[in-house]
């Protein structure tokens, strides 16, 4: 972790937060293909480590950075990155401060609706901090997004949980299997007129790789779901299945993949 960042966080905790904000902007890597998520996580860890000693100041900083209004932030800009840092930090801090979790979950549900993919990536990272700390409670939140949320929120939910290190936790893996089944069924039941929307297409593209990530961790259940989906005769679901079957991570399951491919033929 960069020494400068530590000193800037310390200054922010002592009431001078603008230098930290400027540092985040200057090192955001935006405009660009990818935001500096390593930096977002670093500042989040530093703030989370300070919650016990400076709860009010940390809360102020996370609220200040998140801004509270996604409409005022232009995508692919340093300002968007500052917001992402606030979102990720909110999740990391709530992971160590139970009293903040209800408000943080509410905030994450709101930002999960953002049409900006980097913001949604920040939301997923924040949920991942919480999922590692409190898997049961966070799993319930993700299941709600999968069952009741819009397409953007479903996208955030599946992006959050399709993370290999998290799937080593049995309860998280069980939630992931249920969650992707729910989302695939909702996608299959979507009326034709909504399928051209950017939100639907983004969720479809996301499922084009997350399904195989989860299947590698639970091949028996994962391929059973893929075989079921292959019988739905749904062009969007078929595209999702074929995208996942082409992933190298499924290469060692050649026979299972062949069965699914034959069902799609």
Coordinates of N, CA and C in Angstrom, one line a residue, residues 57-205:
X57 N -15.8 10.4 11.4 CA -15.1 10.9 10.2 C -15.1 9.9 9.1
X58 N -14.9 8.7 9.4 CA -15.0 7.7 8.3 C -16.4 7.7 7.6
X59 N -17.4 7.8 8.4 CA -18.7 7.8 7.8 C -18.9 9.1 7.0
X60 N -18.4 10.2 7.4 CA -18.4 11.4 6.6 C -17.7 11.2 5.3
X61 N -16.5 10.6 5.3 CA -15.7 10.4 4.1 C -16.4 9.5 3.1
X62 N -17.0 8.4 3.6 CA -17.6 7.5 2.6 C -18.9 8.1 2.0
X63 N -19.6 8.9 2.8 CA -20.8 9.6 2.3 C -20.4 10.7 1.3
X64 N -19.3 11.4 1.7 CA -18.8 12.5 0.8 C -18.4 11.9 -0.6
X65 N -17.7 10.8 -0.5 CA -17.2 10.3 -1.8 C -18.3 9.6 -2.6
X66 N -19.2 9.0 -2.0 CA -20.3 8.4 -2.8 C -21.2 9.4 -3.4
X67 N -21.2 10.6 -2.8 CA -21.9 11.7 -3.5 C -23.4 11.7 -3.3
X68 N -24.0 10.5 -3.4 CA -25.4 10.4 -3.1 C -26.3 10.6 -4.4
X69 N -25.7 10.9 -5.5 CA -26.5 11.1 -6.7 C -25.7 10.7 -7.9
X70 N -26.0 9.5 -8.5 CA -25.3 9.0 -9.6 C -25.5 9.9 -10.9
X71 N -26.6 10.6 -10.9 CA -26.9 11.4 -12.1 C -25.9 12.5 -12.3
X72 N -25.2 12.9 -11.3 CA -24.3 14.1 -11.4 C -22.9 13.6 -11.8
X73 N -22.7 12.4 -12.0 CA -21.3 11.9 -12.3 C -21.3 11.3 -13.7
X74 N -20.4 11.8 -14.5 CA -20.2 11.3 -15.9 C -19.3 10.1 -15.9
X75 N -19.7 9.1 -16.7 CA -19.0 7.9 -16.8 C -17.6 8.1 -17.3
X76 N -16.7 7.2 -16.8 CA -15.3 7.2 -17.3 C -14.5 8.5 -17.0
X77 N -14.7 9.0 -15.8 CA -14.1 10.2 -15.4 C -13.5 10.0 -14.0
X78 N -12.6 10.9 -13.6 CA -12.0 10.8 -12.2 C -13.1 10.9 -11.1
X79 N -14.1 11.8 -11.4 CA -15.2 11.9 -10.5 C -16.0 10.6 -10.3
X80 N -16.2 9.8 -11.3 CA -16.8 8.5 -11.2 C -15.9 7.6 -10.3
X81 N -14.6 7.7 -10.4 CA -13.8 6.9 -9.6 C -13.9 7.2 -8.1
X82 N -14.0 8.5 -7.8 CA -14.1 8.9 -6.4 C -15.4 8.3 -5.8
X83 N -16.5 8.3 -6.6 CA -17.7 7.7 -6.2 C -17.5 6.2 -6.0
X84 N -16.8 5.6 -6.9 CA -16.6 4.1 -6.7 C -15.8 3.8 -5.4
X85 N -14.8 4.7 -5.1 CA -14.1 4.5 -3.9 C -15.0 4.6 -2.7
X86 N -15.9 5.5 -2.7 CA -16.9 5.7 -1.6 C -17.8 4.5 -1.5
X87 N -18.2 3.9 -2.6 CA -19.1 2.7 -2.6 C -18.3 1.5 -2.0
X88 N -17.1 1.3 -2.5 CA -16.3 0.1 -2.1 C -16.0 0.3 -0.6
X89 N -15.6 1.5 -0.2 CA -15.2 1.7 1.2 C -16.4 1.5 2.1
X90 N -17.6 1.9 1.6 CA -18.8 1.7 2.4 C -19.0 0.2 2.7
X91 N -18.8 -0.6 1.7 CA -18.9 -2.0 2.0 C -17.9 -2.6 2.9
X92 N -16.6 -2.1 2.7 CA -15.5 -2.6 3.6 C -15.7 -2.2 5.0
X93 N -16.2 -0.9 5.2 CA -16.5 -0.4 6.6 C -17.6 -1.1 7.2
X94 N -18.7 -1.3 6.5 CA -19.9 -2.0 7.0 C -19.5 -3.5 7.4
X95 N -18.5 -4.0 6.7 CA -18.1 -5.4 7.0 C -17.6 -5.5 8.4
X96 N -17.0 -4.4 8.9 CA -16.4 -4.4 10.3 C -17.3 -3.6 11.3
X97 N -18.3 -3.0 10.8 CA -19.2 -2.2 11.7 C -20.6 -2.6 11.5
X98 N -21.1 -3.6 12.3 CA -22.5 -4.1 12.0 C -23.6 -3.0 12.0
X99 N -23.4 -2.0 12.8 CA -24.5 -0.9 12.9 C -24.7 -0.2 11.6
X100 N -23.7 -0.3 10.7 CA -23.8 0.4 9.4 C -24.4 -0.4 8.3
X101 N -24.6 -1.7 8.5 CA -24.9 -2.6 7.4 C -26.3 -2.3 6.8
X102 N -27.3 -2.1 7.6 CA -28.6 -1.9 7.0 C -28.6 -0.7 6.0
X103 N -28.0 0.4 6.4 CA -28.0 1.6 5.6 C -27.1 1.3 4.3
X104 N -26.0 0.6 4.5 CA -25.1 0.3 3.4 C -25.8 -0.6 2.4
X105 N -26.5 -1.6 2.9 CA -27.2 -2.5 1.9 C -28.2 -1.7 1.1
X106 N -28.9 -0.8 1.8 CA -29.9 0.1 1.1 C -29.2 0.9 0.0
X107 N -28.0 1.5 0.4 CA -27.3 2.3 -0.6 C -26.8 1.4 -1.8
X108 N -26.3 0.2 -1.5 CA -25.8 -0.6 -2.6 C -26.9 -1.0 -3.5
X109 N -28.1 -1.3 -3.0 CA -29.2 -1.6 -3.9 C -29.5 -0.4 -4.8
X110 N -29.4 0.8 -4.3 CA -29.6 1.9 -5.2 C -28.6 2.1 -6.2
X111 N -27.3 2.0 -5.9 CA -26.2 2.1 -6.8 C -26.1 1.0 -7.8
X112 N -26.7 -0.2 -7.4 CA -26.7 -1.3 -8.3 C -27.5 -1.0 -9.6
X113 N -28.4 0.0 -9.5 CA -29.3 0.3 -10.6 C -28.6 1.3 -11.6
X114 N -27.3 1.6 -11.3 CA -26.6 2.6 -12.2 C -26.4 2.0 -13.6
X115 N -26.5 2.8 -14.6 CA -26.3 2.3 -15.9 C -24.8 2.4 -16.2
X116 N -24.0 2.9 -15.3 CA -22.5 3.0 -15.5 C -21.9 1.7 -15.0
X117 N -21.2 0.9 -15.9 CA -20.7 -0.4 -15.5 C -19.6 -0.3 -14.4
X118 N -18.8 0.7 -14.4 CA -17.8 0.8 -13.4 C -18.4 1.0 -12.0
X119 N -19.5 1.8 -11.9 CA -20.2 1.9 -10.7 C -20.7 0.6 -10.2
X120 N -21.3 -0.2 -11.1 CA -21.9 -1.5 -10.7 C -20.7 -2.4 -10.3
X121 N -19.6 -2.3 -10.9 CA -18.4 -3.1 -10.5 C -18.0 -2.7 -9.1
X122 N -18.1 -1.4 -8.8 CA -17.8 -1.0 -7.4 C -18.8 -1.6 -6.4
X123 N -20.0 -1.6 -6.8 CA -21.1 -2.2 -6.0 C -20.8 -3.6 -5.7
X124 N -20.4 -4.4 -6.8 CA -20.1 -5.8 -6.6 C -18.9 -6.0 -5.7
X125 N -17.9 -5.1 -5.8 CA -16.7 -5.2 -4.9 C -17.1 -5.0 -3.4
X126 N -18.0 -4.0 -3.2 CA -18.5 -3.7 -1.9 C -19.2 -4.9 -1.3
X127 N -20.1 -5.4 -2.1 CA -20.8 -6.6 -1.7 C -19.9 -7.8 -1.3
X128 N -18.8 -7.9 -2.1 CA -17.8 -9.0 -1.8 C -17.1 -8.8 -0.5
X129 N -16.8 -7.6 -0.1 CA -16.3 -7.3 1.2 C -17.3 -7.8 2.3
X130 N -18.5 -7.5 2.1 CA -19.6 -7.9 3.0 C -19.8 -9.4 3.0
X131 N -19.8 -10.0 1.8 CA -20.0 -11.4 1.7 C -18.9 -12.2 2.4
X132 N -17.7 -11.7 2.4 CA -16.6 -12.4 3.1 C -16.8 -12.3 4.6
X133 N -17.3 -11.2 5.0 CA -17.5 -11.0 6.5 C -18.8 -11.6 7.1
X134 N -19.9 -11.4 6.4 CA -21.2 -11.9 6.8 C -21.9 -12.6 5.7
X135 N -21.5 -13.8 5.3 CA -22.0 -14.5 4.1 C -23.6 -14.7 4.2
X136 N -24.1 -15.0 5.3 CA -25.5 -15.3 5.4 C -26.3 -14.0 5.1
X137 N -26.1 -13.0 5.8 CA -26.8 -11.7 5.7 C -26.6 -11.2 4.2
X138 N -25.4 -11.2 3.7 CA -25.2 -10.6 2.4 C -25.8 -11.5 1.4
X139 N -25.7 -12.8 1.6 CA -26.4 -13.8 0.6 C -27.9 -13.5 0.5
X140 N -28.5 -13.2 1.6 CA -29.9 -12.8 1.6 C -30.2 -11.6 0.8
X141 N -29.3 -10.6 0.9 CA -29.4 -9.4 0.1 C -29.3 -9.7 -1.4
X142 N -28.3 -10.5 -1.7 CA -28.1 -10.8 -3.1 C -29.3 -11.7 -3.7
X143 N -29.8 -12.5 -2.9 CA -31.0 -13.3 -3.3 C -32.2 -12.4 -3.6
X144 N -32.3 -11.4 -2.8 CA -33.4 -10.4 -3.0 C -33.2 -9.7 -4.3
X145 N -32.0 -9.3 -4.6 CA -31.7 -8.6 -5.9 C -32.0 -9.6 -7.1
X146 N -31.7 -10.9 -6.9 CA -31.9 -11.9 -8.0 C -33.4 -12.1 -8.2
X147 N -34.1 -12.1 -7.1 CA -35.6 -12.5 -7.2 C -36.5 -11.3 -7.5
X148 N -36.1 -10.1 -6.9 CA -37.0 -9.0 -7.0 C -36.4 -7.8 -7.8
X149 N -35.1 -7.8 -8.0 CA -34.4 -6.7 -8.6 C -34.6 -6.5 -10.1
X150 N -34.2 -5.4 -10.6 CA -34.3 -5.2 -12.0 C -33.0 -5.8 -12.7
X151 N -32.9 -5.7 -14.0 CA -31.8 -6.4 -14.6 C -30.4 -5.8 -14.2
X152 N -30.3 -4.5 -13.9 CA -29.0 -4.0 -13.5 C -28.7 -4.6 -12.1
X153 N -29.7 -4.7 -11.2 CA -29.4 -5.3 -9.9 C -29.1 -6.8 -10.0
X154 N -29.8 -7.5 -10.8 CA -29.5 -8.9 -11.0 C -28.0 -9.1 -11.5
X155 N -27.6 -8.1 -12.4 CA -26.3 -8.2 -12.9 C -25.2 -8.0 -11.8
X156 N -25.5 -7.0 -10.9 CA -24.7 -6.8 -9.8 C -24.6 -8.0 -8.8
X157 N -25.7 -8.6 -8.6 CA -25.8 -9.8 -7.8 C -24.9 -11.0 -8.3
X158 N -25.1 -11.3 -9.6 CA -24.3 -12.4 -10.1 C -22.9 -12.1 -10.3
X159 N -22.5 -10.8 -10.6 CA -21.1 -10.4 -10.7 C -20.5 -10.5 -9.3
X160 N -21.2 -10.2 -8.3 CA -20.6 -10.3 -6.9 C -20.3 -11.7 -6.5
X161 N -21.1 -12.6 -6.8 CA -21.0 -14.0 -6.2 C -20.2 -14.9 -7.1
X162 N -20.0 -14.5 -8.4 CA -19.2 -15.4 -9.3 C -17.8 -15.0 -9.2
X163 N -17.2 -15.2 -8.0 CA -15.8 -14.8 -7.7 C -15.2 -16.1 -7.1
X164 N -14.3 -16.7 -7.8 CA -13.7 -18.0 -7.4 C -13.3 -18.1 -5.9
X165 N -12.6 -17.2 -5.3 CA -12.2 -17.3 -3.9 C -13.4 -17.4 -3.0
X166 N -14.4 -16.7 -3.3 CA -15.6 -16.7 -2.4 C -16.4 -18.0 -2.5
X167 N -16.3 -18.6 -3.7 CA -17.0 -19.9 -3.9 C -16.5 -21.1 -3.1
X168 N -15.3 -20.9 -2.5 CA -14.8 -22.0 -1.7 C -15.5 -22.1 -0.4
X169 N -16.3 -21.1 0.0 CA -17.2 -21.1 1.2 C -18.5 -21.9 0.8
X170 N -18.8 -23.0 1.4 CA -19.9 -23.8 1.0 C -21.2 -23.0 1.0
X171 N -21.5 -22.2 2.0 CA -22.7 -21.5 2.0 C -22.8 -20.5 0.9
X172 N -21.7 -19.9 0.5 CA -21.7 -18.9 -0.6 C -21.9 -19.7 -1.9
X173 N -21.3 -20.8 -2.1 CA -21.5 -21.6 -3.3 C -23.0 -22.0 -3.4
X174 N -23.6 -22.4 -2.3 CA -25.0 -22.8 -2.4 C -25.9 -21.6 -2.8
X175 N -25.6 -20.5 -2.3 CA -26.3 -19.3 -2.6 C -26.1 -19.0 -4.1
X176 N -24.9 -19.1 -4.6 CA -24.5 -18.8 -6.0 C -25.3 -19.7 -6.9
X177 N -25.4 -21.0 -6.6 CA -26.2 -21.9 -7.4 C -27.7 -21.6 -7.5
X178 N -28.2 -21.2 -6.3 CA -29.6 -20.8 -6.3 C -29.9 -19.5 -7.1
X179 N -28.9 -18.6 -6.9 CA -29.1 -17.2 -7.4 C -29.0 -17.3 -9.0
X180 N -28.1 -18.0 -9.5 CA -28.0 -18.1 -11.0 C -29.2 -18.8 -11.6
X181 N -29.7 -19.8 -10.9 CA -30.9 -20.5 -11.4 C -32.1 -19.5 -11.5
X182 N -32.3 -18.7 -10.4 CA -33.4 -17.7 -10.4 C -33.2 -16.7 -11.5
X183 N -32.0 -16.2 -11.7 CA -31.8 -15.2 -12.7 C -32.0 -15.7 -14.1
X184 N -31.5 -16.9 -14.4 CA -31.7 -17.5 -15.7 C -33.2 -17.8 -16.0
X185 N -33.9 -18.2 -15.0 CA -35.4 -18.4 -15.2 C -36.1 -17.0 -15.5
X186 N -35.7 -16.0 -14.7 CA -36.3 -14.7 -15.0 C -35.9 -14.2 -16.4
X187 N -34.7 -14.4 -16.8 CA -34.3 -14.0 -18.1 C -35.1 -14.8 -19.2
X188 N -35.3 -16.1 -18.9 CA -36.0 -16.9 -19.9 C -37.5 -16.4 -20.0
X189 N -38.0 -15.9 -18.9 CA -39.4 -15.5 -18.9 C -39.6 -14.0 -19.3
X190 N -38.5 -13.4 -19.6 CA -38.6 -12.0 -20.0 C -39.4 -11.8 -21.4
X191 N -40.3 -10.9 -21.5 CA -41.0 -10.7 -22.7 C -40.1 -10.2 -23.8
X192 N -40.5 -10.5 -25.1 CA -39.6 -10.1 -26.2 C -39.3 -8.6 -26.3
X193 N -40.3 -7.8 -25.9 CA -40.1 -6.4 -26.1 C -39.0 -5.8 -25.2
X194 N -38.6 -6.4 -24.1 CA -37.6 -5.9 -23.2 C -36.2 -6.4 -23.5
X195 N -36.1 -7.4 -24.4 CA -34.9 -8.1 -24.6 C -33.9 -7.3 -25.4
X196 N -34.3 -6.2 -26.0 CA -33.4 -5.3 -26.8 C -32.8 -4.2 -25.9
X197 N -33.3 -4.1 -24.7 CA -32.8 -3.0 -23.8 C -31.4 -3.3 -23.3
X198 N -30.7 -2.2 -23.1 CA -29.3 -2.3 -22.7 C -29.2 -3.0 -21.3
X199 N -30.1 -2.9 -20.4 CA -30.0 -3.6 -19.1 C -30.1 -5.1 -19.3
X200 N -31.1 -5.5 -20.2 CA -31.2 -7.0 -20.4 C -30.0 -7.5 -21.1
X201 N -29.5 -6.8 -22.1 CA -28.3 -7.3 -22.9 C -27.1 -7.3 -22.0
X202 N -26.9 -6.4 -21.1 CA -25.8 -6.4 -20.2 C -25.8 -7.6 -19.2
X203 N -27.0 -7.9 -18.7 CA -27.2 -9.1 -17.9 C -26.9 -10.4 -18.7
X204 N -27.3 -10.4 -19.9 CA -27.1 -11.6 -20.8 C -25.6 -11.7 -21.0
X205 N -24.9 -10.7 -21.3 CA -23.4 -10.8 -21.5 C -22.7 -11.2 -20.2

